[in-house]
mmCIF file of C-alpha atoms and ligand atoms in Angstrom:
data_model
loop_
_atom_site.group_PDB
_atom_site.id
_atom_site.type_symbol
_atom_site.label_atom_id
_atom_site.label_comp_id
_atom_site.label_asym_id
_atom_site.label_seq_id
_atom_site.Cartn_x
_atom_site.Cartn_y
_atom_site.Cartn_z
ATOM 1 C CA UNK A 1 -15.166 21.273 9.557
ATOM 2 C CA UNK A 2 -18.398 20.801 8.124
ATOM 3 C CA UNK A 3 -18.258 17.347 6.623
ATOM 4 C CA UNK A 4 -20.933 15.925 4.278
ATOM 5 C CA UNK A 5 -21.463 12.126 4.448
ATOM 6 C CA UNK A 6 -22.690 10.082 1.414
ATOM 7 C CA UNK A 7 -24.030 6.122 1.299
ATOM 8 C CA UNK A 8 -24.359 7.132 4.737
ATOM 9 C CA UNK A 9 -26.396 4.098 6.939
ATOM 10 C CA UNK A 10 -27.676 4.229 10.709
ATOM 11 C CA UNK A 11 -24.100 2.172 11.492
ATOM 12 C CA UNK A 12 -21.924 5.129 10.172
ATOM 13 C CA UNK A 13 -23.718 7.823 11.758
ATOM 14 C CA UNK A 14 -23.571 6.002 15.159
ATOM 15 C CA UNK A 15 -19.703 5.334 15.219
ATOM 16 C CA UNK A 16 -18.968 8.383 13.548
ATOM 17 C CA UNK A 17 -20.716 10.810 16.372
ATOM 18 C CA UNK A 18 -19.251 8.138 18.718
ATOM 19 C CA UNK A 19 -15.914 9.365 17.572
ATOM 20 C CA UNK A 20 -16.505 12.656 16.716
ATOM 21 C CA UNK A 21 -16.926 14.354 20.497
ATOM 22 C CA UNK A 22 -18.251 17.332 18.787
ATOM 23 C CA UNK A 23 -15.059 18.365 16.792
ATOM 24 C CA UNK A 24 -16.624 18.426 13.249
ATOM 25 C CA UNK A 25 -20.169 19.268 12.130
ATOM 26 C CA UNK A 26 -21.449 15.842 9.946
ATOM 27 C CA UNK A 27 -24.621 15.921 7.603
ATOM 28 C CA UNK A 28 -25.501 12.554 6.739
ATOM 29 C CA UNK A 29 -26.902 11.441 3.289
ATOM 30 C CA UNK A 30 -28.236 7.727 2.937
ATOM 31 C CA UNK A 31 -27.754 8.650 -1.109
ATOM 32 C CA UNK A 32 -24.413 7.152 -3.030
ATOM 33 C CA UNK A 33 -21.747 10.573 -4.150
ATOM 34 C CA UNK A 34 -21.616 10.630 -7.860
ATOM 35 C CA UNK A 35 -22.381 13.475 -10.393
ATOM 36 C CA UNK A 36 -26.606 13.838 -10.009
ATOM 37 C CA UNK A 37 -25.689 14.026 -6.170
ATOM 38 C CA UNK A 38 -22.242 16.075 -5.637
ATOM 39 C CA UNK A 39 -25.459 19.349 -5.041
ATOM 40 C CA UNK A 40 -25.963 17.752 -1.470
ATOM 41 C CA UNK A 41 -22.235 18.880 -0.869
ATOM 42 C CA UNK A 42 -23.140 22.155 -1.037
ATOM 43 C CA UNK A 43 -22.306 24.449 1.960
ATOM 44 C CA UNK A 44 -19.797 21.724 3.262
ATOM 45 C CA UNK A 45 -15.968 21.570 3.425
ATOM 46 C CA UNK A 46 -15.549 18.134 2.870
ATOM 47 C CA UNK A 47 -17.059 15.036 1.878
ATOM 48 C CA UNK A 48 -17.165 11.492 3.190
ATOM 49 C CA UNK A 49 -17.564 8.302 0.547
ATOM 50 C CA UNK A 50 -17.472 4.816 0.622
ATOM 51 C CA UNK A 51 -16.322 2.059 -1.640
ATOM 52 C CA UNK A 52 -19.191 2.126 -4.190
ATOM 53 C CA UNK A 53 -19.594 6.647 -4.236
ATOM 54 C CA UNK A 54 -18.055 7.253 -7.948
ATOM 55 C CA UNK A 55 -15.461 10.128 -7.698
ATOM 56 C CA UNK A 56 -15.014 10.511 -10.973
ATOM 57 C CA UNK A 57 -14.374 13.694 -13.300
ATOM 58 C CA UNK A 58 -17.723 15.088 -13.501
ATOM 59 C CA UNK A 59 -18.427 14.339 -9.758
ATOM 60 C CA UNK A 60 -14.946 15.793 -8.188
ATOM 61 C CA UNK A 61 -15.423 19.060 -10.652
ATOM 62 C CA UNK A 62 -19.174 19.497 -8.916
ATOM 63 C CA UNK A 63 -17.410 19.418 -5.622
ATOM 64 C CA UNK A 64 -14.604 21.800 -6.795
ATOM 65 C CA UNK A 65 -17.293 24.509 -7.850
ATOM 66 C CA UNK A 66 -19.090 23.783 -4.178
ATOM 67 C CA UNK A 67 -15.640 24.716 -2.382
ATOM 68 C CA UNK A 68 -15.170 20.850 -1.178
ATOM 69 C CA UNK A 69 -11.102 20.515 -0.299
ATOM 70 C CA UNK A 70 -11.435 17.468 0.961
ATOM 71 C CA UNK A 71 -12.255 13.665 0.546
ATOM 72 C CA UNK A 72 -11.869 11.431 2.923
ATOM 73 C CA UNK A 73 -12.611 7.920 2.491
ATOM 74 C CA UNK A 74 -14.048 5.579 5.411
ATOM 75 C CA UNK A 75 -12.235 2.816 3.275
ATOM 76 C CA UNK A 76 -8.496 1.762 2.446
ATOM 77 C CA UNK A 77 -8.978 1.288 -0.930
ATOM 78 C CA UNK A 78 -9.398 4.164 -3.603
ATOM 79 C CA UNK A 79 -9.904 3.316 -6.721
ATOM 80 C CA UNK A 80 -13.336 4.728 -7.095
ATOM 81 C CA UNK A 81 -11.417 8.248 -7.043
ATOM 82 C CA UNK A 82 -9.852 10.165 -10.480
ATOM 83 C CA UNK A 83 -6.616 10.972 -8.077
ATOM 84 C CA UNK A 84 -5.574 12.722 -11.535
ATOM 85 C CA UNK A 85 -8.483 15.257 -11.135
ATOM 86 C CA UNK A 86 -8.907 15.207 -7.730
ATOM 87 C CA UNK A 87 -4.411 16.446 -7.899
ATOM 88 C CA UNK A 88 -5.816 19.226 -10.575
ATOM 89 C CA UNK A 89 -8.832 20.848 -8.369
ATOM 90 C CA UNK A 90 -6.466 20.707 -5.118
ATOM 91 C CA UNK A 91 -8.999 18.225 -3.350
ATOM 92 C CA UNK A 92 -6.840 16.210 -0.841
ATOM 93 C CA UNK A 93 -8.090 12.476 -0.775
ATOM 94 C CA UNK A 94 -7.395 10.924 2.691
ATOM 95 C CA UNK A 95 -8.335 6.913 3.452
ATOM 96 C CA UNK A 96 -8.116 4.546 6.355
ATOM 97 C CA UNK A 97 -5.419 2.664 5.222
ATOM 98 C CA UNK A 98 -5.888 -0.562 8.318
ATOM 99 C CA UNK A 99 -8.330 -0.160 9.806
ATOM 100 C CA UNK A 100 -8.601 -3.891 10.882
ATOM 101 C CA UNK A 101 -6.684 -6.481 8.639
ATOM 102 C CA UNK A 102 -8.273 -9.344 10.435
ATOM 103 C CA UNK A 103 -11.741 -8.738 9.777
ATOM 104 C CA UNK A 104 -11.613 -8.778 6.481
ATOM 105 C CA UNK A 105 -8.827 -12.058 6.653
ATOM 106 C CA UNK A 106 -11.150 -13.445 9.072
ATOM 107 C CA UNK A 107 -14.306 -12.944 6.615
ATOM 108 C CA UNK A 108 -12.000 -14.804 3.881
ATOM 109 C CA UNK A 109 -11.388 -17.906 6.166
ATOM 110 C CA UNK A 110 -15.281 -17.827 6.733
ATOM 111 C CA UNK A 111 -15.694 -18.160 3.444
ATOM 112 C CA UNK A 112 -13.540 -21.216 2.453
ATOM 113 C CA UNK A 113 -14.373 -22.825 5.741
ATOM 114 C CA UNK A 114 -18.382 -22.521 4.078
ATOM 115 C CA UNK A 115 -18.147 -23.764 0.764
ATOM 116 C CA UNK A 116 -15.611 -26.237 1.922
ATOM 117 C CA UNK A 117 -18.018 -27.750 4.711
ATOM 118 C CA UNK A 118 -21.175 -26.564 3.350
ATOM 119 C CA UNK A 119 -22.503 -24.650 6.974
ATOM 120 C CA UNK A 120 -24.661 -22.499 5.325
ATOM 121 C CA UNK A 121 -26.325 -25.696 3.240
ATOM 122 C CA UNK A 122 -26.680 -27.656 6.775
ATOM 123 C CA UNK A 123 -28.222 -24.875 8.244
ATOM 124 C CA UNK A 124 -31.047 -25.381 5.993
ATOM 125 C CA UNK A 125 -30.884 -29.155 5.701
ATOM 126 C CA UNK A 126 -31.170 -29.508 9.390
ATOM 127 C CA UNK A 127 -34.358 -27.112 9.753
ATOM 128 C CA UNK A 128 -36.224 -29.723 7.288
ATOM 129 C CA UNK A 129 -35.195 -32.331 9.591
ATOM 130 C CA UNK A 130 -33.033 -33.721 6.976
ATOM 131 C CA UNK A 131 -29.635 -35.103 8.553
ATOM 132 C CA UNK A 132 -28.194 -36.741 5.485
ATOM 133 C CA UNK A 133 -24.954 -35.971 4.631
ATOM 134 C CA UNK A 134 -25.103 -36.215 0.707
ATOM 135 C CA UNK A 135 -22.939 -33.353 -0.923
ATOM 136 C CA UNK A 136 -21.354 -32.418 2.185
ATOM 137 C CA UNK A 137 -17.933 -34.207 1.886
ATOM 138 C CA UNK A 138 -15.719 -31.517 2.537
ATOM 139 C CA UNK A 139 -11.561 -31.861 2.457
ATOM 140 C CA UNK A 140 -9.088 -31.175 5.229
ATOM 141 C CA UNK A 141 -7.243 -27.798 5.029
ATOM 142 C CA UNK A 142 -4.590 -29.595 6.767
ATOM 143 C CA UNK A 143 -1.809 -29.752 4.193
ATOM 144 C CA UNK A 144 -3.338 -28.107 1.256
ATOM 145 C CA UNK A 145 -1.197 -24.948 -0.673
ATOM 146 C CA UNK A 146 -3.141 -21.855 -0.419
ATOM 147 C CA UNK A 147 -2.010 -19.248 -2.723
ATOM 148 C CA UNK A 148 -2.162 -15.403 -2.039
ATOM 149 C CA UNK A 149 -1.930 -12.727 -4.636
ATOM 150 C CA UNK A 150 -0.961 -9.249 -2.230
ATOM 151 C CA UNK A 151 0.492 -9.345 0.717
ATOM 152 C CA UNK A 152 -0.353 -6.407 2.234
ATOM 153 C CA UNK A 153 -1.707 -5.904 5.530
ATOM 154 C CA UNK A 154 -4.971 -8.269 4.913
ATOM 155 C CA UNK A 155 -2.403 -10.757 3.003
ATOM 156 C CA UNK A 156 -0.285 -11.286 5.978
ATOM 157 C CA UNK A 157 -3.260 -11.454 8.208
ATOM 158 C CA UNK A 158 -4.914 -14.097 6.160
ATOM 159 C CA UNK A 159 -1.257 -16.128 5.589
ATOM 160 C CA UNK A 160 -0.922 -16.614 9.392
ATOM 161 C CA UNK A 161 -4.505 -17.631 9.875
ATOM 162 C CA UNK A 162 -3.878 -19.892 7.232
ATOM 163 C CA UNK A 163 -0.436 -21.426 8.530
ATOM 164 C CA UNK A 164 -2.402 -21.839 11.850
ATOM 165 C CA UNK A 165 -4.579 -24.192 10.217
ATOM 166 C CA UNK A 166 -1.619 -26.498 8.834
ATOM 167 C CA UNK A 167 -1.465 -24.834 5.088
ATOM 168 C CA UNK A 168 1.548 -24.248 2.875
ATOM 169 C CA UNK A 169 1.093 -20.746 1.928
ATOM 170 C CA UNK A 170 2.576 -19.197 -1.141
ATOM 171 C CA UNK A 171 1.918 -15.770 -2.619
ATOM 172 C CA UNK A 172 2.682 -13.147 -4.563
ATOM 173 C CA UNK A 173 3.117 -8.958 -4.801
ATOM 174 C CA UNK A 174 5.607 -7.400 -6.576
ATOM 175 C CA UNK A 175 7.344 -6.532 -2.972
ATOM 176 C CA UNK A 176 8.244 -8.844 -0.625
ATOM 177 C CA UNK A 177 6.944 -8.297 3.093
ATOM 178 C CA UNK A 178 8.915 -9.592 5.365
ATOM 179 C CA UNK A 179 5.862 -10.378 7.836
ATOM 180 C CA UNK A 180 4.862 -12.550 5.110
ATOM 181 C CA UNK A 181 7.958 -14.503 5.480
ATOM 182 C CA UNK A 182 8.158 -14.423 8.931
ATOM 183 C CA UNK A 183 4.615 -16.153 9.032
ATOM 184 C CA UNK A 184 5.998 -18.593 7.198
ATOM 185 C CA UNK A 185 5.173 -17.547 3.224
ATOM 186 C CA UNK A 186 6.787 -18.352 0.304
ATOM 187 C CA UNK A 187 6.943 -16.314 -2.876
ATOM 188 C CA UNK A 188 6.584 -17.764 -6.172
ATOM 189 C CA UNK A 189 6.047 -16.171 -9.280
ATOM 190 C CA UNK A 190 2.737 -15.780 -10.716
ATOM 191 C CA UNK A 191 2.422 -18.788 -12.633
ATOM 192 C CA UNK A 192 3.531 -20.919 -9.631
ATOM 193 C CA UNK A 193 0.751 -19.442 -7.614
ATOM 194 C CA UNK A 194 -1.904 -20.808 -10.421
ATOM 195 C CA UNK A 195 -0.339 -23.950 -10.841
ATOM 196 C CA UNK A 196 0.286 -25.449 -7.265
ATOM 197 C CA UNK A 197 -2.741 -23.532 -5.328
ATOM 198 C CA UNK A 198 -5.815 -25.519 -3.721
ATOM 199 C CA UNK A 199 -7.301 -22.706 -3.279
ATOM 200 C CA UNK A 200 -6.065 -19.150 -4.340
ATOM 201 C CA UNK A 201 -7.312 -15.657 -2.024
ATOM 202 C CA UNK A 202 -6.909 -12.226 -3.928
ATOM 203 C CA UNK A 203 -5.880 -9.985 -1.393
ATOM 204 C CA UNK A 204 -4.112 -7.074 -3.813
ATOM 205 C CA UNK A 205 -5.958 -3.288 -4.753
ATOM 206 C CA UNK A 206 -7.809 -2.535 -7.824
ATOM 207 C CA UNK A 207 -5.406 -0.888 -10.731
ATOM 208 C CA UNK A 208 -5.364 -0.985 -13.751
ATOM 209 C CA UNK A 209 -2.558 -4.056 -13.451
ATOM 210 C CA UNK A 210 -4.955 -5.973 -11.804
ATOM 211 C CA UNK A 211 -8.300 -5.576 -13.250
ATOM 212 C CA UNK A 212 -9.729 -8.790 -14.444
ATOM 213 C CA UNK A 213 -6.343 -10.414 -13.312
ATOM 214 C CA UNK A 214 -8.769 -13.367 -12.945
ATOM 215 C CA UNK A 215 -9.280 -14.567 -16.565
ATOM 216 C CA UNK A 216 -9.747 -17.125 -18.996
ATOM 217 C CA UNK A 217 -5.905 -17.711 -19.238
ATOM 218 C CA UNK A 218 -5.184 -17.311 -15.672
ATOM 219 C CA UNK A 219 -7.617 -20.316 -14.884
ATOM 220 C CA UNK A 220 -6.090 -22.271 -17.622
ATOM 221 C CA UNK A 221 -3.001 -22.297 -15.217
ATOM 222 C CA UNK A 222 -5.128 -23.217 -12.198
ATOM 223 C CA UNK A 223 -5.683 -27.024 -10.833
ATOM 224 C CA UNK A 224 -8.830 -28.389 -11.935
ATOM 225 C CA UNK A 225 -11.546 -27.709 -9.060
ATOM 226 C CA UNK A 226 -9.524 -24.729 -7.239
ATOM 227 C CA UNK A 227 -11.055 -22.760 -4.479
ATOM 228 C CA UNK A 228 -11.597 -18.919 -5.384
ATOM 229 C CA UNK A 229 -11.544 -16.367 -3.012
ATOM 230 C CA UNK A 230 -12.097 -12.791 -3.598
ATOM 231 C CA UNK A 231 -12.649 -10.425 -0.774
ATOM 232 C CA UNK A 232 -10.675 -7.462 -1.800
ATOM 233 C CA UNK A 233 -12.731 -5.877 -4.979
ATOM 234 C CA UNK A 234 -15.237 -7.211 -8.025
ATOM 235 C CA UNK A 235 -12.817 -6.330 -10.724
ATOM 236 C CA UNK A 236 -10.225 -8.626 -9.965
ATOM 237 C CA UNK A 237 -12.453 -10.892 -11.542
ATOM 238 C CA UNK A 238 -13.847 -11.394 -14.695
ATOM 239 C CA UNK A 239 -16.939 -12.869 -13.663
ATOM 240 C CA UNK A 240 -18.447 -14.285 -17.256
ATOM 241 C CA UNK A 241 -14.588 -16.339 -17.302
ATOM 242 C CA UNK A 242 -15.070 -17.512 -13.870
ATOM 243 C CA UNK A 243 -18.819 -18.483 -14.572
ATOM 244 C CA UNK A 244 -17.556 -20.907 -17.425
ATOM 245 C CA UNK A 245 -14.999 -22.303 -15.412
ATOM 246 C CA UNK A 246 -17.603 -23.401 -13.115
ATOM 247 C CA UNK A 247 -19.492 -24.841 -15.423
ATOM 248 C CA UNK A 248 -16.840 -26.939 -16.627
ATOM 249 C CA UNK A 249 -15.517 -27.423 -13.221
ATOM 250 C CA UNK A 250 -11.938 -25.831 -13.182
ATOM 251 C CA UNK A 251 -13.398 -23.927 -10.712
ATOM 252 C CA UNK A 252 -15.084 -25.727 -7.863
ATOM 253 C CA UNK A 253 -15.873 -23.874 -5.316
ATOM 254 C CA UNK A 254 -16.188 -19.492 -5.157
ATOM 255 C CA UNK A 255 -16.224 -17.467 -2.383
ATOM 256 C CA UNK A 256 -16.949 -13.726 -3.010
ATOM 257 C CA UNK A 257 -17.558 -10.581 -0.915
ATOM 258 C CA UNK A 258 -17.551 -8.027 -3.845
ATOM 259 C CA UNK A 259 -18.754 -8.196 -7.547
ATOM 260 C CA UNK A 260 -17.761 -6.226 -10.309
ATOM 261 C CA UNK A 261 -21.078 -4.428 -10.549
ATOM 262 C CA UNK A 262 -22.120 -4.514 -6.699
ATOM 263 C CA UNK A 263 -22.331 -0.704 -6.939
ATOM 264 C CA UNK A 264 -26.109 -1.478 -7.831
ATOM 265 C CA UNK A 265 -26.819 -4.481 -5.422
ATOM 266 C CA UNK A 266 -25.020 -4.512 -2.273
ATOM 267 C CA UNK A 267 -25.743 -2.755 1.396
ATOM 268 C CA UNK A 268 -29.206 -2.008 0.703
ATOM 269 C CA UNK A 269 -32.650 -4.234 0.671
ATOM 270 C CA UNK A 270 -33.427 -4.881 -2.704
ATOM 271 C CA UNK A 271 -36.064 -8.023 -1.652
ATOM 272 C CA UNK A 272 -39.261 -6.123 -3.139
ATOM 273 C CA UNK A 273 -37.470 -5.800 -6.409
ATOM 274 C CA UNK A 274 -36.316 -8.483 -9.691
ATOM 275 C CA UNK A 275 -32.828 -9.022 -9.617
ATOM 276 C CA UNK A 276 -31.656 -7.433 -13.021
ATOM 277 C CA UNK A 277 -27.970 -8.530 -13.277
ATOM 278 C CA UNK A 278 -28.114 -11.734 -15.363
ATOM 279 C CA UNK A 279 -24.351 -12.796 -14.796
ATOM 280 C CA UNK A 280 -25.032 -12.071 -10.610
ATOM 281 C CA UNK A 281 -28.056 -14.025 -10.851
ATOM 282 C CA UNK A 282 -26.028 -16.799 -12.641
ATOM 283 C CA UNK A 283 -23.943 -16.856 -10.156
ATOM 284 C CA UNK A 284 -26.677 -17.295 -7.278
ATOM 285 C CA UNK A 285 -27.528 -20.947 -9.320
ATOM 286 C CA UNK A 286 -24.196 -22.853 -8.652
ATOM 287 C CA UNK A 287 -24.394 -24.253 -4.880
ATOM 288 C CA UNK A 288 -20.556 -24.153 -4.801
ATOM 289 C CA UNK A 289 -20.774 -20.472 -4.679
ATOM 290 C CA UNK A 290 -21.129 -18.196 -1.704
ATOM 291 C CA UNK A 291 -21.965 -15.194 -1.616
ATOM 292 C CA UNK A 292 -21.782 -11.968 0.976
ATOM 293 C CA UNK A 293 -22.381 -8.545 0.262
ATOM 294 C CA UNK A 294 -19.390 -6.610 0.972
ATOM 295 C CA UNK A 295 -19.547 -7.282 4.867
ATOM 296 C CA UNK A 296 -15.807 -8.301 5.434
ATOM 297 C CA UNK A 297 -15.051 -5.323 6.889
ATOM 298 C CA UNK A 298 -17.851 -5.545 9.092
ATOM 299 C CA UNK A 299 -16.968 -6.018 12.560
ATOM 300 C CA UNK A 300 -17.330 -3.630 15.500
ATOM 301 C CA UNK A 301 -13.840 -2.915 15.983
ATOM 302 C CA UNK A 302 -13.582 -1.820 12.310
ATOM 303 C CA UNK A 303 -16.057 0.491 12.757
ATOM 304 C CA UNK A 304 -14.477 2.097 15.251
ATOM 305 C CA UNK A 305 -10.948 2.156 14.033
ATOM 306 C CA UNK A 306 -13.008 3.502 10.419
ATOM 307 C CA UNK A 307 -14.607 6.229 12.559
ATOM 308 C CA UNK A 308 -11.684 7.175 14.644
ATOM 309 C CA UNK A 309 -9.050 7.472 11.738
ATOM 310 C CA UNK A 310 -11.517 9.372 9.393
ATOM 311 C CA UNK A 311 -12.111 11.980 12.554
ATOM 312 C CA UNK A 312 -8.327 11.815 13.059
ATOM 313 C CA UNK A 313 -7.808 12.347 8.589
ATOM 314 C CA UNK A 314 -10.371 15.338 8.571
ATOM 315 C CA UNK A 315 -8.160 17.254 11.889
ATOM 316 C CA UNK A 316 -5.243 16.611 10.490
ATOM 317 C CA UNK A 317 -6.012 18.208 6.960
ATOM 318 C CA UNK A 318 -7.387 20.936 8.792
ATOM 319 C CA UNK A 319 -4.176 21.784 11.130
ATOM 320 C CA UNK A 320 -2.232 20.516 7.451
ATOM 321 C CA UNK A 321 -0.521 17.940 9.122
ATOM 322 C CA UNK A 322 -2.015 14.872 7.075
ATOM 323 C CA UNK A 323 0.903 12.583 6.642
ATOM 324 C CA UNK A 324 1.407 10.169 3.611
ATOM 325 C CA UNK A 325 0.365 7.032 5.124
ATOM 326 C CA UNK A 326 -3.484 8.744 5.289
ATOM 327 C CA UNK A 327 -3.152 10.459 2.483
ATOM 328 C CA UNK A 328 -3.706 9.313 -1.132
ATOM 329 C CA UNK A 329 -2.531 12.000 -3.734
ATOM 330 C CA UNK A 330 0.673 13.237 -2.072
HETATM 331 P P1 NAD B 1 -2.310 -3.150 1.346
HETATM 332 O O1 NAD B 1 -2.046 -1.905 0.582
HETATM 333 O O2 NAD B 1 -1.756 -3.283 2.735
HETATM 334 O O3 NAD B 1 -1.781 -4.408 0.509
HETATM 335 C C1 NAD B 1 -2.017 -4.607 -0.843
HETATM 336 C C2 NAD B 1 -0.855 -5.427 -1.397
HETATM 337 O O4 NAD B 1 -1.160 -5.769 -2.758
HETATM 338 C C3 NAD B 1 0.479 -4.659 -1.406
HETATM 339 O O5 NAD B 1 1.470 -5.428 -0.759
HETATM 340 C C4 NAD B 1 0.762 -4.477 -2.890
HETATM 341 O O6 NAD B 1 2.154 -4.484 -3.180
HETATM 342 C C5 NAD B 1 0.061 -5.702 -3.461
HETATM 343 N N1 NAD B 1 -0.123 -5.657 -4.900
HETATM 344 C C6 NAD B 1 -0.261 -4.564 -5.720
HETATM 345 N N2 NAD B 1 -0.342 -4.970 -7.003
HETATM 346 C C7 NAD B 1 -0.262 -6.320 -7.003
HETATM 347 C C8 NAD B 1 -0.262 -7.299 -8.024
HETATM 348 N N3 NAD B 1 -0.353 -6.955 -9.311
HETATM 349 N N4 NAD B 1 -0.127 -8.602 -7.671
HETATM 350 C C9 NAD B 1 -0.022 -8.952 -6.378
HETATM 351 N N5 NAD B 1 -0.002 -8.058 -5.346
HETATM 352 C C10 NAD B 1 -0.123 -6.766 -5.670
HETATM 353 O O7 NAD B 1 -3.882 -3.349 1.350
HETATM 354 P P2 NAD B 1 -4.762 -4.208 2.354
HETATM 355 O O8 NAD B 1 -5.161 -3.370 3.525
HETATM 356 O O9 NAD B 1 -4.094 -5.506 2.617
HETATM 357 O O10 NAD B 1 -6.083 -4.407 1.475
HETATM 358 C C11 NAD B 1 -6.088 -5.205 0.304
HETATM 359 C C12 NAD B 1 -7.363 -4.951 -0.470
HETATM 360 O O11 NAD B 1 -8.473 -5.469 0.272
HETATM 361 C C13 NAD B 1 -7.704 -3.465 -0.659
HETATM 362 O O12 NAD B 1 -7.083 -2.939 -1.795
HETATM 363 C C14 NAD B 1 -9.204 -3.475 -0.810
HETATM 364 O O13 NAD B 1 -9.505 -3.555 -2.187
HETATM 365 C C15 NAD B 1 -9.640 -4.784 -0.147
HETATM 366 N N6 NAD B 1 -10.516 -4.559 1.026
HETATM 367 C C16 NAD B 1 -11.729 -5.172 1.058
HETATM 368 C C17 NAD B 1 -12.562 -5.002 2.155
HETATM 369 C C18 NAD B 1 -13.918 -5.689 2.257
HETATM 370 O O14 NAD B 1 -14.725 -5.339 3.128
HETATM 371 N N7 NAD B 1 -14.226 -6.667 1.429
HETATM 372 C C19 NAD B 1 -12.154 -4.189 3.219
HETATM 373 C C20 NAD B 1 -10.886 -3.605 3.160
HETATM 374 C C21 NAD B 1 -10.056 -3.781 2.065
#
């Protein structure tokens, strides 16, 4: 198939030819998919995104009229995608559902393990020949309650890296997984998991259930200086709540991979230009914040696994032998 790839970088194109042994025909396009560029797909049978591409009505009707019957995602989650309008054109939307759980659980623990010993601040302190250890008291993990909304294939990945380290892990997802259990979980309800966390890791999808499911009157219910984690998408948050909170120090320390508006910011060089986003740059002030720009998925055996299932997604919908775990609108 002829395959058009969008917010294409020099990493993609490598592990995607790497995987590829000549069975499709790629174009690669460093530019995101969204309505002003859905014209590149002409001439294509299918299109490859990425988390910030916007498939939205507009965008999936331009592909439509360019004969695109396919989208497949080099990501597990979807929610950039109108599934509604994608179902109405007949464009099959195919993801990589796990493509490696533990680098993006892995990337979580990197986080808390930074903001909780300060690593990244050291780095810098020790350069300036400065040794001292003011504001670095950190707090054993040992013993704490770590509290994990989804427990999906990253949640139970995260849980047992978690339990390794000595923590009582509760969660919550409106199904119970018994790997989560078997690592040693405990469900509570939702209110629990506020209540009694030390630090709390969102590890659930974007819907419309759980947009801004991090809120003024969520963090009401939280201890006073919890640990925030959010490596699964910006939304989850509402970031001008979570800025207030640490302000007034209900929140005291926030690790985040994504941001509500990343779409804008992340995986490109912006350092000639003014940061523009007010509530990012906000963010970038408190010193109990850390920051990474959507790189949890970013190890080498991701790649490949990305690479190799997207290959595997586009031969399958070609033979018509996609089966429901790879594909999203069924
Ligand atoms: P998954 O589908 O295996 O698990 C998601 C879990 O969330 C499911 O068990 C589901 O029941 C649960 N869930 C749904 N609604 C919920 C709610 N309201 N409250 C609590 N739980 C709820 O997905 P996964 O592979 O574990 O990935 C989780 C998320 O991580 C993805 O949706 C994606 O947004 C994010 N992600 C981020 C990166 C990154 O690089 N930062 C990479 C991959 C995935």
């Amino acid at each position: 198939m002829k395959v058009a790839v969008f917010s294409s970088k020099s990493y993609d194109e490598t592990y995607l030819n790497q995987a590829n042994n000549g069975q499709h025909q790629f174009t690669y396009f460093e530019p995101h998919l969204d309505a002003h560029t859905a014209a590149l797909s002409q001439g294509h049978d299918a299109v490859c995104c990425f988390v910030n591409d916007t498939l939205d009505e507009a965008t999936l009707g331009q592909l439509h009229d360019h004969g695109i019957r396919l989208v497949a995602l080099r990501c597990a989650g979807f929610n950039n995608v109108d599934l509604g309008v994608a179902q109405k054109l007949g464009i099959t939307v195919a993801r990589v559902p796990d493509y490696s759980p533990y680098a993006v659980a892995e990337h979580a623990c990197a986080l808390i393990l930074g903001l909780n010993r300060n690593t990244h601040r050291a780095f810098n302190r020790v350069r300036e020949n400065d040794y001292s250890l003011h504001g670095m008291l950190g707090f054993d993990l040992h013993g704490k309650t770590v509290g994990v909304v989804g427990t999906g294939k990253i949640g139970v990945a995260f849980i047992r890296i978690m339990r390794g380290f000595g923590c009582r892990v509760i969660c919550h997802d409106p199904y119970t997984n018994p790997q989560a259990l078997d690592a040693g979980a405990e469900y509570v309800d939702q209110d629990t998991l506020w209540a009694e966390s030390d630090i709390v890791s969102l590890h659930c999808p974007l819907l419309p259930a759980t947009r801004h499911l991090i809120n003024n009157e969520t963090l009401k219910k939280m201890k006073d200086g919890v640990m925030l984690i959010n490596t699964s998408r910006g939304a989850l948050i509402e970031t001008v709540d979570v800025i207030n909170a640490l302000k007034n120090g209900k929140v005291g320390y926030l690790g985040l991979d994504v941001y509500e508006e990343e779409a804008d910011l992340f995986f490109e060089d912006n350092s000639d230009e003014l940061l523009k986003d007010d509530t990012f740059a906000r963010l970038l002030t408190f010193r109990n914040v850390l920051i990474t720009g959507h790189q949890a998925f970013f190890t080498r055996e991701a790649l490949e696994a990305i690479a190799q299932v997207t290959i595997s997604n586009i031969g399958h919908f070609e033979a018509g032998s996609l089966d429901r775990m790879h594909q999203v609108n069924v």
